[in-house]
Short mmCIF file of C-alpha atoms and ligand atoms in Angstrom, two decimals:
data_model
loop_
_atom_site.label_atom_id
_atom_site.label_comp_id
_atom_site.label_asym_id
_atom_site.label_seq_id
_atom_site.Cartn_x
_atom_site.Cartn_y
_atom_site.Cartn_z
CA MET A 1 -43.48 -22.36 -2.05
CA SER A 2 -42.40 -19.95 0.62
CA GLU A 3 -39.01 -18.28 0.53
CA PRO A 4 -36.47 -19.56 3.09
CA ALA A 5 -36.31 -17.21 6.06
CA ALA A 6 -33.69 -14.49 5.68
CA PRO A 7 -30.85 -14.78 8.17
CA SER A 8 -31.20 -12.23 10.95
CA SER A 9 -27.87 -10.61 10.09
CA PRO A 10 -26.02 -10.79 6.77
CA PRO A 11 -23.02 -13.13 6.78
CA ALA A 12 -19.81 -11.29 7.67
CA ARG A 13 -17.78 -10.35 4.63
CA PRO A 14 -14.20 -11.64 4.57
CA ARG A 15 -11.70 -9.02 5.62
CA VAL A 16 -8.99 -7.18 3.70
CA LEU A 17 -6.35 -4.90 5.23
CA SER A 18 -3.55 -2.76 3.87
CA GLY A 19 -1.49 0.32 4.73
CA ILE A 20 0.62 3.02 3.13
CA GLN A 21 3.35 5.26 4.53
CA PRO A 22 2.92 9.04 4.60
CA THR A 23 6.49 9.67 3.50
CA ALA A 24 5.82 12.07 0.60
CA ASP A 25 3.43 14.89 -0.21
CA SER A 26 1.89 12.79 -2.95
CA PHE A 27 1.38 9.14 -3.80
CA HIS A 28 2.88 8.02 -7.11
CA PHE A 29 1.76 5.79 -9.94
CA GLY A 30 3.52 2.76 -8.44
CA ASN A 31 1.43 3.09 -5.27
CA TYR A 32 -1.73 3.67 -7.23
CA LEU A 33 -1.47 0.92 -9.82
CA GLY A 34 0.37 -1.56 -7.59
CA ALA A 35 -1.94 -1.33 -4.60
CA LEU A 36 -4.39 1.54 -4.10
CA ARG A 37 -6.58 0.76 -7.10
CA GLN A 38 -7.09 -2.71 -5.69
CA TRP A 39 -8.07 -1.18 -2.33
CA VAL A 40 -10.89 0.69 -4.02
CA ALA A 41 -12.05 -2.35 -6.00
CA LEU A 42 -11.99 -4.71 -3.00
CA GLN A 43 -14.39 -2.52 -1.02
CA GLU A 44 -17.19 -4.01 -3.10
CA ASP A 45 -16.93 -7.50 -1.66
CA TYR A 46 -14.79 -7.29 1.46
CA ASP A 47 -14.80 -5.74 4.89
CA THR A 48 -11.89 -3.40 4.21
CA PHE A 49 -9.48 -1.76 6.67
CA PHE A 50 -7.00 0.79 5.31
CA PHE A 51 -4.54 2.79 7.33
CA ILE A 52 -1.78 5.37 7.14
CA ALA A 53 1.43 3.83 8.49
CA ASP A 54 2.84 6.82 10.34
CA LEU A 55 4.76 4.67 12.84
CA HIS A 56 6.64 3.16 9.91
CA ALA A 57 7.28 6.62 8.50
CA ILE A 58 9.81 7.53 11.21
CA THR A 59 12.04 4.47 10.77
CA MET A 60 14.37 6.29 8.36
CA GLY A 61 14.87 9.27 10.63
CA GLN A 62 12.53 11.87 12.00
CA GLN A 63 10.43 13.93 9.66
CA ASP A 64 9.56 17.50 10.59
CA PRO A 65 6.47 17.02 12.84
CA LYS A 66 4.46 19.59 10.87
CA VAL A 67 5.34 17.92 7.61
CA LEU A 68 4.45 14.47 8.92
CA ARG A 69 1.06 15.66 10.17
CA SER A 70 0.33 17.38 6.87
CA ARG A 71 1.35 14.28 4.90
CA VAL A 72 -0.98 12.11 6.94
CA ARG A 73 -3.91 14.40 6.03
CA ARG A 74 -2.81 14.53 2.40
CA ALA A 75 -2.67 10.74 2.35
CA VAL A 76 -6.20 10.46 3.70
CA ALA A 77 -7.51 13.05 1.21
CA GLN A 78 -5.89 11.19 -1.66
CA LEU A 79 -7.43 7.89 -0.61
CA LEU A 80 -10.86 9.52 -0.47
CA ALA A 81 -10.33 11.22 -3.85
CA MET A 82 -9.41 7.85 -5.31
CA GLY A 83 -12.67 6.34 -4.18
CA VAL A 84 -11.96 4.76 -0.80
CA ASP A 85 -15.38 5.15 0.79
CA PRO A 86 -15.47 5.70 4.56
CA GLN A 87 -18.98 4.24 4.70
CA ARG A 88 -17.66 0.92 3.47
CA SER A 89 -14.02 1.00 4.55
CA THR A 90 -12.50 1.65 7.95
CA MET A 91 -9.80 4.30 7.42
CA PHE A 92 -7.46 5.08 10.27
CA ILE A 93 -4.07 6.26 11.43
CA GLN A 94 -1.75 3.55 12.75
CA SER A 95 -0.39 5.57 15.70
CA GLN A 96 -3.94 6.21 16.96
CA VAL A 97 -4.49 2.50 17.58
CA PRO A 98 -1.91 1.58 20.27
CA ALA A 99 -2.52 -2.17 19.84
CA HIS A 100 -0.24 -2.07 16.76
CA ALA A 101 2.84 -1.15 18.80
CA GLN A 102 1.76 -3.46 21.65
CA LEU A 103 1.40 -6.55 19.46
CA ALA A 104 4.64 -5.67 17.66
CA TRP A 105 6.50 -6.08 20.96
CA VAL A 106 5.14 -9.58 21.51
CA LEU A 107 5.98 -10.58 17.93
CA GLU A 108 9.49 -9.11 18.26
CA CYS A 109 10.02 -11.57 21.09
CA ILE A 110 9.32 -14.55 18.81
CA THR A 111 11.40 -13.23 15.88
CA GLY A 112 15.04 -14.19 15.50
CA TYR A 113 17.56 -11.36 15.27
CA GLY A 114 19.10 -13.02 12.19
CA GLU A 115 15.67 -13.48 10.67
CA ALA A 116 15.01 -9.72 10.94
CA ARG A 117 18.45 -8.81 9.61
CA ARG A 118 17.97 -10.95 6.52
CA MET A 119 14.97 -8.96 5.26
CA THR A 120 15.84 -7.49 1.86
CA GLN A 121 14.37 -4.09 2.57
CA PHE A 122 16.37 -3.76 5.78
CA LYS A 123 19.55 -4.79 3.98
CA ASP A 124 18.94 -2.30 1.15
CA LYS A 125 17.93 0.61 3.32
CA SER A 126 20.55 0.09 6.02
CA ALA A 127 23.27 -0.32 3.37
CA LYS A 128 22.73 3.30 2.35
CA GLY A 129 24.06 4.87 5.55
CA GLY A 130 25.94 1.81 6.84
CA GLU A 131 24.22 -0.74 9.11
CA GLY A 132 25.62 0.95 12.22
CA GLN A 133 23.63 4.08 11.35
CA ALA A 134 20.31 2.31 10.81
CA SER A 135 17.74 2.54 13.60
CA VAL A 136 16.49 -0.49 15.50
CA GLY A 137 13.06 0.63 14.25
CA LEU A 138 14.21 -0.04 10.69
CA LEU A 139 15.23 -3.55 11.76
CA THR A 140 11.90 -4.27 13.43
CA TYR A 141 9.86 -2.54 10.70
CA PRO A 142 8.55 -5.80 9.17
CA ILE A 143 7.53 -7.09 12.60
CA LEU A 144 5.41 -3.99 13.18
CA GLN A 145 3.94 -4.62 9.74
CA ALA A 146 3.11 -8.19 10.79
CA ALA A 147 1.35 -6.78 13.87
CA ASP A 148 -0.59 -4.32 11.67
CA ILE A 149 -1.91 -7.20 9.65
CA LEU A 150 -2.46 -9.94 12.22
CA LEU A 151 -4.51 -7.75 14.56
CA TYR A 152 -7.32 -7.66 11.99
CA ARG A 153 -7.20 -11.34 10.94
CA PRO A 154 -7.61 -10.44 7.25
CA GLU A 155 -7.92 -12.93 4.44
CA TYR A 156 -6.08 -10.75 1.90
CA VAL A 157 -3.49 -7.97 1.99
CA PRO A 158 -3.39 -6.01 -1.30
CA VAL A 159 0.17 -4.76 -1.92
CA GLY A 160 2.84 -4.46 -4.61
CA GLU A 161 5.57 -7.06 -5.20
CA ASP A 162 8.05 -5.25 -2.92
CA GLN A 163 5.96 -6.26 0.11
CA ARG A 164 5.88 -9.99 -0.64
CA GLN A 165 8.75 -10.85 1.72
CA HIS A 166 7.11 -8.93 4.57
CA LEU A 167 3.93 -10.91 3.99
CA GLU A 168 5.93 -14.15 4.18
CA LEU A 169 7.41 -13.09 7.50
CA THR A 170 3.91 -12.19 8.70
CA ARG A 171 2.68 -15.69 7.87
CA ASP A 172 5.73 -17.27 9.56
CA LEU A 173 5.18 -15.28 12.74
CA ALA A 174 1.46 -16.04 12.79
CA GLY A 175 2.15 -19.76 12.42
CA ARG A 176 4.86 -19.66 15.08
CA PHE A 177 2.63 -17.89 17.60
CA ASN A 178 -0.27 -20.26 16.84
CA ASN A 179 1.99 -23.28 17.43
CA ARG A 180 3.70 -21.97 20.50
CA TYR A 181 0.53 -20.83 22.27
CA GLU A 182 -2.78 -21.65 20.64
CA ARG A 183 -4.40 -20.82 17.34
CA THR A 184 -4.92 -17.07 17.47
CA PHE A 185 -4.06 -15.63 14.07
CA ARG A 186 -5.32 -16.26 10.57
CA LEU A 187 -2.53 -16.71 7.99
CA PRO A 188 -3.15 -13.90 5.47
CA GLU A 189 -2.62 -14.19 1.73
CA PRO A 190 -0.86 -11.46 -0.25
CA TYR A 191 -3.08 -10.02 -2.95
CA ILE A 192 -0.63 -8.97 -5.67
CA LEU A 193 -1.81 -8.32 -9.23
CA LYS A 194 0.84 -9.67 -11.57
CA ALA A 195 0.46 -7.03 -14.31
CA THR A 196 1.01 -4.04 -12.03
CA ALA A 197 3.02 -5.64 -9.19
CA LYS A 198 6.11 -3.59 -10.03
CA ILE A 199 5.71 -0.29 -11.86
CA THR A 200 9.17 0.89 -12.81
CA ASP A 201 11.05 4.19 -12.90
CA LEU A 202 10.53 6.14 -16.14
CA GLN A 203 14.23 6.98 -16.36
CA GLU A 204 15.57 3.64 -15.16
CA PRO A 205 12.99 1.13 -16.31
CA THR A 206 14.40 -1.92 -14.57
CA ALA A 207 14.20 -0.26 -11.11
CA LYS A 208 11.03 0.10 -9.06
CA MET A 209 9.32 3.51 -9.18
CA SER A 210 9.92 4.66 -5.62
CA LYS A 211 9.69 7.87 -3.64
CA SER A 212 13.08 7.25 -2.06
CA ALA A 213 15.07 5.85 -4.99
CA SER A 214 13.68 7.42 -8.14
CA SER A 215 14.86 10.73 -9.54
CA ALA A 216 12.08 13.32 -9.90
CA ALA A 217 11.96 12.65 -13.66
CA GLY A 218 11.45 8.92 -13.11
CA ILE A 219 8.41 9.14 -10.89
CA ILE A 220 4.87 10.35 -11.65
CA GLU A 221 3.28 11.88 -8.59
CA LEU A 222 -0.49 11.95 -8.55
CA LEU A 223 -0.61 15.49 -7.18
CA ASP A 224 2.02 16.93 -9.47
CA ASP A 225 1.10 19.57 -12.05
CA PRO A 226 -0.47 17.46 -14.86
CA ALA A 227 1.63 19.27 -17.48
CA VAL A 228 4.79 18.14 -15.66
CA SER A 229 3.58 14.53 -15.59
CA ALA A 230 2.81 14.68 -19.32
CA ARG A 231 6.36 15.92 -19.97
CA LYS A 232 7.81 13.10 -17.88
CA ILE A 233 5.91 10.51 -19.94
CA ARG A 234 7.08 12.08 -23.19
CA SER A 235 10.70 11.98 -22.04
CA ALA A 236 10.53 8.47 -20.50
CA VAL A 237 13.51 6.27 -21.43
CA THR A 238 12.75 3.75 -24.19
CA ASP A 239 14.99 1.52 -26.29
CA SER A 240 16.43 2.54 -29.65
CA GLY A 241 13.84 0.57 -31.69
CA THR A 242 10.50 1.86 -32.90
CA GLU A 243 8.14 -1.03 -32.24
CA VAL A 244 5.50 -0.68 -29.49
CA ARG A 245 5.66 -4.23 -28.15
CA PHE A 246 5.51 -5.73 -24.64
CA ASP A 247 8.85 -7.40 -23.89
CA MET A 248 10.01 -6.90 -20.31
CA GLU A 249 13.46 -8.31 -20.98
CA HIS A 250 14.43 -6.40 -24.12
CA LYS A 251 12.08 -3.41 -23.97
CA PRO A 252 11.53 -2.66 -20.26
CA GLY A 253 10.77 1.05 -20.83
CA ILE A 254 8.05 0.50 -23.44
CA SER A 255 6.68 -2.46 -21.49
CA ASN A 256 6.29 -0.33 -18.37
CA LEU A 257 4.52 2.39 -20.36
CA LEU A 258 2.24 -0.25 -21.92
CA THR A 259 1.38 -1.51 -18.44
CA ILE A 260 0.53 2.00 -17.25
CA PHE A 261 -1.47 2.77 -20.42
CA SER A 262 -3.40 -0.48 -20.23
CA SER A 263 -4.30 -0.19 -16.55
CA LEU A 264 -5.32 3.46 -16.81
CA THR A 265 -7.57 3.01 -19.82
CA GLY A 266 -8.73 -0.61 -19.46
CA ARG A 267 -7.45 -1.38 -22.99
CA SER A 268 -5.56 -4.66 -23.16
CA VAL A 269 -1.83 -4.70 -23.97
CA PRO A 270 -2.34 -6.67 -27.27
CA ASP A 271 -4.99 -4.16 -28.28
CA LEU A 272 -2.58 -1.27 -27.63
CA GLU A 273 0.24 -3.06 -29.50
CA GLN A 274 -2.02 -3.42 -32.48
CA ALA A 275 -3.31 0.16 -32.33
CA TYR A 276 0.27 1.55 -32.39
CA ASP A 277 1.65 -0.94 -34.89
CA GLY A 278 3.93 0.96 -37.30
CA ARG A 279 3.30 4.34 -35.63
CA GLY A 280 6.44 4.62 -33.48
CA TYR A 281 7.00 5.77 -29.91
CA GLY A 282 6.10 9.45 -30.37
CA ASP A 283 2.38 8.93 -30.99
CA PHE A 284 2.19 6.30 -28.29
CA LYS A 285 3.79 8.48 -25.64
CA LYS A 286 1.67 11.47 -26.58
CA ASP A 287 -1.56 9.48 -26.19
CA LEU A 288 -0.38 7.99 -22.92
CA ALA A 289 0.51 11.48 -21.66
CA ASP A 290 -3.07 12.57 -22.51
CA ALA A 291 -4.50 9.58 -20.62
CA VAL A 292 -2.36 10.43 -17.58
CA VAL A 293 -3.49 14.08 -17.68
CA ASP A 294 -7.15 12.96 -17.96
CA PHE A 295 -6.69 10.84 -14.88
CA VAL A 296 -4.65 13.11 -12.61
CA THR A 297 -6.45 16.41 -13.31
CA PRO A 298 -9.79 15.59 -11.63
CA PHE A 299 -8.00 13.52 -8.99
CA ARG A 300 -5.86 16.48 -8.00
CA ASP A 301 -8.85 18.85 -7.91
CA ARG A 302 -10.81 16.46 -5.68
CA THR A 303 -7.88 15.98 -3.32
CA LEU A 304 -7.32 19.73 -2.92
CA GLU A 305 -11.03 20.24 -2.27
CA LEU A 306 -11.03 17.55 0.42
CA LEU A 307 -7.96 19.09 2.05
CA ASP A 308 -9.93 22.29 2.53
CA ASP A 309 -12.34 20.47 4.82
CA VAL A 310 -10.09 19.39 7.68
CA ALA A 311 -13.06 18.93 10.05
CA ARG A 312 -14.55 16.30 7.72
CA LEU A 313 -11.23 14.46 7.37
CA ASP A 314 -10.79 14.42 11.14
CA ALA A 315 -14.34 13.14 11.68
CA ILE A 316 -13.69 10.26 9.24
CA LEU A 317 -10.48 9.44 11.08
CA ARG A 318 -12.10 9.53 14.52
CA ASP A 319 -14.74 7.10 13.34
CA GLY A 320 -12.10 4.87 11.73
CA GLU A 321 -9.97 4.91 14.87
CA GLU A 322 -12.89 3.74 16.97
CA ARG A 323 -13.84 0.92 14.61
CA ALA A 324 -10.24 -0.23 14.13
CA ALA A 325 -9.42 -0.08 17.84
CA ALA A 326 -12.43 -2.27 18.69
CA VAL A 327 -11.20 -5.05 16.40
CA ALA A 328 -7.52 -4.67 17.28
CA GLN A 329 -8.17 -4.60 21.00
CA ARG A 330 -10.03 -7.92 20.88
CA THR A 331 -7.12 -9.65 19.16
CA LEU A 332 -4.58 -8.08 21.51
CA ALA A 333 -6.59 -9.25 24.54
CA ASP A 334 -6.47 -12.83 23.20
CA VAL A 335 -2.72 -12.53 22.68
CA TYR A 336 -2.06 -11.11 26.14
CA GLU A 337 -4.15 -13.79 27.75
CA ARG A 338 -2.35 -16.57 25.84
CA VAL A 339 1.12 -15.19 26.56
CA GLY A 340 0.28 -15.07 30.27
CA PHE A 341 0.10 -11.33 30.95
CA MET A 342 -2.23 -10.19 33.69
CA ALA A 343 -5.38 -8.62 32.35
CA PRO A 344 -5.22 -4.82 32.54
CA SER A 345 -7.23 -3.52 35.48
CA ARG A 346 -9.09 -1.00 33.30
P1 TYM B 1 4.60 1.92 0.80
O1 TYM B 1 4.07 3.08 1.56
O2 TYM B 1 6.02 1.94 0.38
O3 TYM B 1 3.75 1.68 -0.51
C1 TYM B 1 2.33 1.55 -0.50
C2 TYM B 1 1.92 0.48 -1.47
O4 TYM B 1 2.36 0.78 -2.80
C3 TYM B 1 3.02 -0.35 -3.36
N1 TYM B 1 4.07 0.12 -4.28
C4 TYM B 1 4.22 -0.32 -5.54
N2 TYM B 1 3.56 -1.24 -6.26
C5 TYM B 1 3.96 -1.45 -7.54
N3 TYM B 1 5.00 -0.78 -8.13
C6 TYM B 1 5.71 0.14 -7.42
N4 TYM B 1 6.71 0.79 -8.00
C7 TYM B 1 5.33 0.40 -6.07
N5 TYM B 1 5.80 1.24 -5.12
C8 TYM B 1 5.01 1.05 -4.03
C9 TYM B 1 3.62 -1.06 -2.16
O5 TYM B 1 3.89 -2.42 -2.45
C10 TYM B 1 2.51 -0.89 -1.14
O6 TYM B 1 1.52 -1.88 -1.29
N6 TYM B 1 5.46 -1.46 4.35
C11 TYM B 1 4.39 -0.85 3.55
C12 TYM B 1 3.35 -0.15 4.40
C13 TYM B 1 2.68 -1.02 5.40
C14 TYM B 1 1.77 -2.08 5.14
C15 TYM B 1 1.40 -2.60 6.40
C16 TYM B 1 1.25 -2.61 3.97
C17 TYM B 1 2.84 -0.93 6.76
N7 TYM B 1 2.07 -1.88 7.35
C18 TYM B 1 0.50 -3.66 6.53
C19 TYM B 1 0.34 -3.67 4.10
C20 TYM B 1 -0.01 -4.19 5.35
C21 TYM B 1 5.04 0.17 2.64
O7 TYM B 1 6.11 0.65 2.90
O8 TYM B 1 4.28 0.57 1.61
#
């Protein structure tokens, strides 16, 4: 029997999109375990688009332009060092694809003011300096994020738990636009892995590990000196007991460390509980510190090497910009046409 004829082109792989802000010199373990590891894994089966959200990075006040530019490159180098592969994934900088800001405007015009003000992240961040001090950009931040996503019509958006509400708004806006005009956007699903959805602060284990909120001792930065990270693990806050057991409610510190240990080594939490049964926290923390050092040391070396080759980074970004802009521009043209804007003359 003859084989069925092969299709002339392979079926398109479903799409995945996500972004990260360049607001620090280094990503931290929350970013890595909550989202970035999934980015790398999803490249296998999806048409992946990953970008550096530099437009979002100025919503809390201007960064020094030199620092911002350097952080964007550092972010790209870290993604490459982690295993994001520019042959398989489209990597780009948000500000280099103008369709993001253009679609954001249209979506802002179908978002209620109250709806934007109710977003938890806006409430938390604007509460810090008083709402009167917050920028309008901080208010419209989630709408720009919706534009980032909807332009690419992805099936999944891999993120940590803190982004869930923004994904809900994105789906609401997509549905609203589709109803008001005609079906244009796909409603994306959040892709949030339960075990690592919220990595917590080592010093305050009920709070999210975060570049803005955590003290330096509570956060493990991927590009930090590995000896410093090992020390932070050894001095992580734990409860007064001795038992290495996963119990988020009563033992949040140990539970967070178990989560980190398990996801870094691939050993299951019950397996780790058994291995450290009766051995106390000291041994456990020491072994976890070793696992962290084993992970960050080669990662840091690779990142620094990549940062030495700026021409290569820029070539990857130029290619990514072109590929991303082609997709984004098509969606934006549909949107403009449906809203009733005149087609641009060029
Ligand atoms: P950002 O830059 O704050 O964080 C990048 C990713 O890391 C995840 N994350 C965590 N996950 C688990 N535990 C933690 N402690 C932790 N801290 C951070 C975040 O959930 C995120 O997935 N608004 C986004 C950037 C963005 C975006 C987008 C994301 C802009 N446009 C479009 C997806 C799609 C943000 O601030 O991520």
